[in-house]
């Protein structure tokens, strides 16, 4: 798990992640923009002693990123955590779908997941289905299931959550907890998210909630699975 004293951010790997990954705006504004003129990130991991150079274009990591993901056998559904070590050096830690850190066997970079006892405190295994309805569009409010109260990615102090679609685009919306209903709900952004994704009443989303209970959580649209 990343050292909480070092700046870090996490990214879920969505379809087409090989083409590049977007740096979160908050992290970019606070730690990158105006802080350096360098446009090359140096990525390191526990898989190998190699340092991977990846080109930054605006808020995107592009050139060299595909080589890094291929060498680490990253897949849709994995999550990578970037920890800023300083001087544009980032330690990257991948996590698999069972909420366990991915371990690599040297020197062939064969990956396996750590034992459950070594699982980090990051939670990304809470999924739920949400339906677009006339009422939640009108009220600009979506209630999360009661089960969301057990998700360690969320806490009552959270004021925001980031919705991420399958293309990796994101929308920051308000997150609140209703004491009367004992449920989390999102508002001031749900309608905008639905419109941007051309949703119709009756459309269904499967969301995966991602976070560590300390940083702003993500609510990612899960890719469709073939039957």
XYZ file of C-alpha atoms in Angstrom:
227
model
C 0.000 0.000 0.000
C 1.350 3.468 -0.835
C 3.021 5.461 1.915
C 0.375 7.996 2.906
C 3.083 10.665 3.271
C 4.000 10.463 -0.421
C 1.647 11.835 -3.107
C -0.145 9.068 -4.935
C -3.137 8.364 -7.122
C -4.874 5.261 -8.397
C -6.255 4.423 -11.825
C -8.611 1.583 -12.776
C -7.668 0.013 -16.098
C -10.563 0.388 -18.505
C -10.927 -0.649 -22.165
C -8.196 0.824 -24.408
C -5.972 1.477 -21.392
C -2.968 0.402 -23.490
C -3.226 3.627 -25.513
C -2.649 5.828 -22.480
C -3.811 6.804 -19.021
C -5.132 10.151 -17.775
C -3.563 11.795 -14.736
C -6.273 12.941 -12.276
C -6.772 16.698 -12.411
C -6.269 17.212 -8.670
C -2.956 15.348 -8.619
C -1.786 17.021 -11.819
C -2.592 20.527 -10.561
C -1.021 20.003 -7.152
C 2.091 18.003 -7.972
C 2.893 18.295 -11.690
C 1.599 21.453 -13.371
C 4.026 24.335 -12.894
C 6.332 22.200 -10.742
C 8.576 20.870 -13.501
C 9.297 21.303 -17.199
C 10.031 17.607 -17.653
C 7.693 15.605 -19.847
C 9.061 12.148 -19.110
C 7.971 10.002 -16.167
C 10.243 7.270 -14.856
C 8.186 4.281 -13.743
C 9.507 1.599 -11.433
C 7.902 -1.493 -9.939
C 8.764 -4.500 -7.821
C 8.561 -6.708 -10.916
C 11.951 -5.775 -12.287
C 14.948 -3.527 -11.781
C 14.193 -1.826 -15.083
C 13.074 1.813 -15.175
C 10.441 2.590 -17.796
C 10.356 6.035 -19.401
C 6.862 7.200 -20.327
C 6.004 10.420 -22.153
C 3.529 12.887 -20.620
C 1.365 14.769 -23.128
C -0.851 17.227 -21.317
C -2.543 15.127 -18.634
C -1.991 11.855 -20.501
C 0.757 9.265 -20.219
C 1.255 7.964 -23.740
C 4.550 6.963 -25.346
C 6.104 4.044 -23.480
C 2.985 3.323 -21.407
C 1.923 0.391 -23.597
C 5.359 -1.209 -23.179
C 5.024 -0.897 -19.399
C 1.538 -2.431 -19.301
C 2.511 -5.255 -21.658
C 5.622 -6.138 -19.677
C 3.551 -6.292 -16.475
C 0.705 -8.242 -18.114
C -1.869 -5.712 -16.915
C -5.506 -6.423 -17.748
C -8.845 -4.616 -17.796
C -10.093 -4.538 -14.214
C -6.650 -4.225 -12.649
C -5.860 -1.058 -10.719
C -2.482 0.656 -10.639
C -1.307 2.995 -7.900
C 1.273 5.630 -8.796
C 3.403 6.813 -5.862
C 5.494 9.919 -6.503
C 9.041 9.348 -5.250
C 10.198 12.778 -6.443
C 12.085 14.059 -9.496
C 9.398 12.586 -11.811
C 10.081 9.060 -10.541
C 6.970 7.007 -9.744
C 6.709 3.613 -8.104
C 3.796 1.725 -9.651
C 1.948 -0.982 -7.716
C -0.646 -3.112 -9.561
C -3.618 -4.740 -7.831
C -5.768 -7.541 -9.190
C -9.544 -8.048 -9.068
C -9.437 -9.920 -5.734
C -8.145 -6.793 -3.954
C -4.663 -8.279 -3.608
C -1.391 -6.794 -4.708
C -0.001 -8.520 -7.793
C 3.307 -10.245 -7.107
C 5.859 -10.948 -9.827
C 8.284 -13.859 -10.107
C 11.731 -12.805 -11.281
C 13.110 -12.702 -13.870
C 10.295 -13.613 -16.239
C 7.645 -11.280 -14.828
C 5.128 -14.025 -14.155
C 2.394 -12.484 -12.060
C 0.326 -13.956 -9.276
C -1.804 -12.420 -6.561
C -0.629 -12.109 -2.985
C -2.258 -14.107 -0.215
C -5.496 -12.672 1.125
C -3.746 -12.019 4.464
C -1.483 -9.547 2.666
C -4.364 -7.720 0.992
C -4.102 -3.912 1.152
C -6.768 -1.662 2.578
C -7.818 -0.536 -0.898
C -11.311 -1.715 -1.707
C -12.439 -2.280 -5.273
C -14.596 -5.356 -5.004
C -17.945 -3.712 -4.228
C -20.167 -3.738 -7.313
C -23.791 -2.757 -7.715
C -26.300 -2.164 -10.481
C -27.915 1.227 -10.997
C -30.856 2.074 -13.235
C -31.449 5.419 -14.916
C -34.988 6.479 -13.965
C -37.139 9.514 -14.613
C -37.151 10.348 -10.911
C -33.407 10.154 -10.298
C -32.798 12.258 -13.407
C -35.338 14.861 -12.295
C -33.958 14.984 -8.754
C -30.337 14.710 -9.963
C -29.861 12.125 -7.229
C -28.912 8.439 -7.181
C -29.103 6.345 -4.022
C -26.474 3.645 -3.567
C -27.633 0.275 -2.189
C -27.632 -0.254 1.568
C -24.684 -2.593 1.093
C -22.513 0.399 0.197
C -22.327 1.244 3.894
C -19.984 -1.746 4.342
C -17.640 -0.621 1.550
C -14.339 0.544 3.060
C -13.783 2.915 0.128
C -16.565 5.150 1.495
C -17.027 7.027 4.741
C -19.448 9.644 5.981
C -16.837 12.373 5.676
C -16.598 11.865 1.903
C -18.031 14.880 0.124
C -17.243 13.849 -3.446
C -16.960 10.759 -5.604
C -15.624 10.457 -9.148
C -17.742 8.678 -11.760
C -15.646 7.020 -14.474
C -17.116 5.651 -17.695
C -15.730 2.810 -19.795
C -13.658 5.216 -21.889
C -11.910 6.567 -18.806
C -13.672 9.954 -18.787
C -14.559 11.212 -15.327
C -17.150 13.405 -13.590
C -16.816 14.634 -10.014
C -20.158 14.604 -8.205
C -21.336 15.263 -4.659
C -21.552 12.327 -2.256
C -23.721 12.482 0.852
C -24.927 10.128 3.565
C -28.562 10.179 4.648
C -28.809 9.445 8.359
C -32.573 9.019 8.023
C -32.256 6.340 5.333
C -28.810 5.031 6.354
C -27.759 5.198 2.708
C -25.204 6.997 0.595
C -26.412 8.991 -2.391
C -24.849 11.083 -5.139
C -26.223 14.350 -6.447
C -25.242 17.486 -8.385
C -23.696 15.597 -11.259
C -25.671 12.411 -11.804
C -27.884 14.043 -14.445
C -24.822 15.520 -16.194
C -23.119 12.116 -16.204
C -26.190 10.476 -17.737
C -26.551 13.140 -20.406
C -22.865 12.998 -21.323
C -23.157 9.224 -21.742
C -26.408 9.531 -23.726
C -28.377 7.456 -21.266
C -32.066 6.719 -21.664
C -34.567 5.902 -18.946
C -34.269 2.216 -18.180
C -30.557 1.971 -18.998
C -28.518 -0.031 -16.491
C -24.987 0.496 -15.232
C -22.838 -1.862 -13.200
C -20.537 0.228 -11.015
C -17.413 -0.813 -9.146
C -16.518 1.341 -6.115
C -12.786 1.961 -5.737
C -10.864 3.663 -2.935
C -8.948 3.488 0.322
C -11.328 5.377 2.595
C -8.971 8.363 2.710
C -8.747 9.751 -0.817
C -11.648 10.626 -3.132
C -13.291 7.326 -4.151
C -14.077 6.292 -7.718
C -17.273 4.734 -9.040
C -16.277 3.012 -12.264
C -18.571 1.625 -14.939
C -17.697 -2.048 -15.374
C -17.155 -3.250 -18.954
C -19.782 -5.619 -20.299
C -18.851 -9.250 -20.007
C -19.515 -11.742 -22.754
C -21.875 -14.483 -21.714
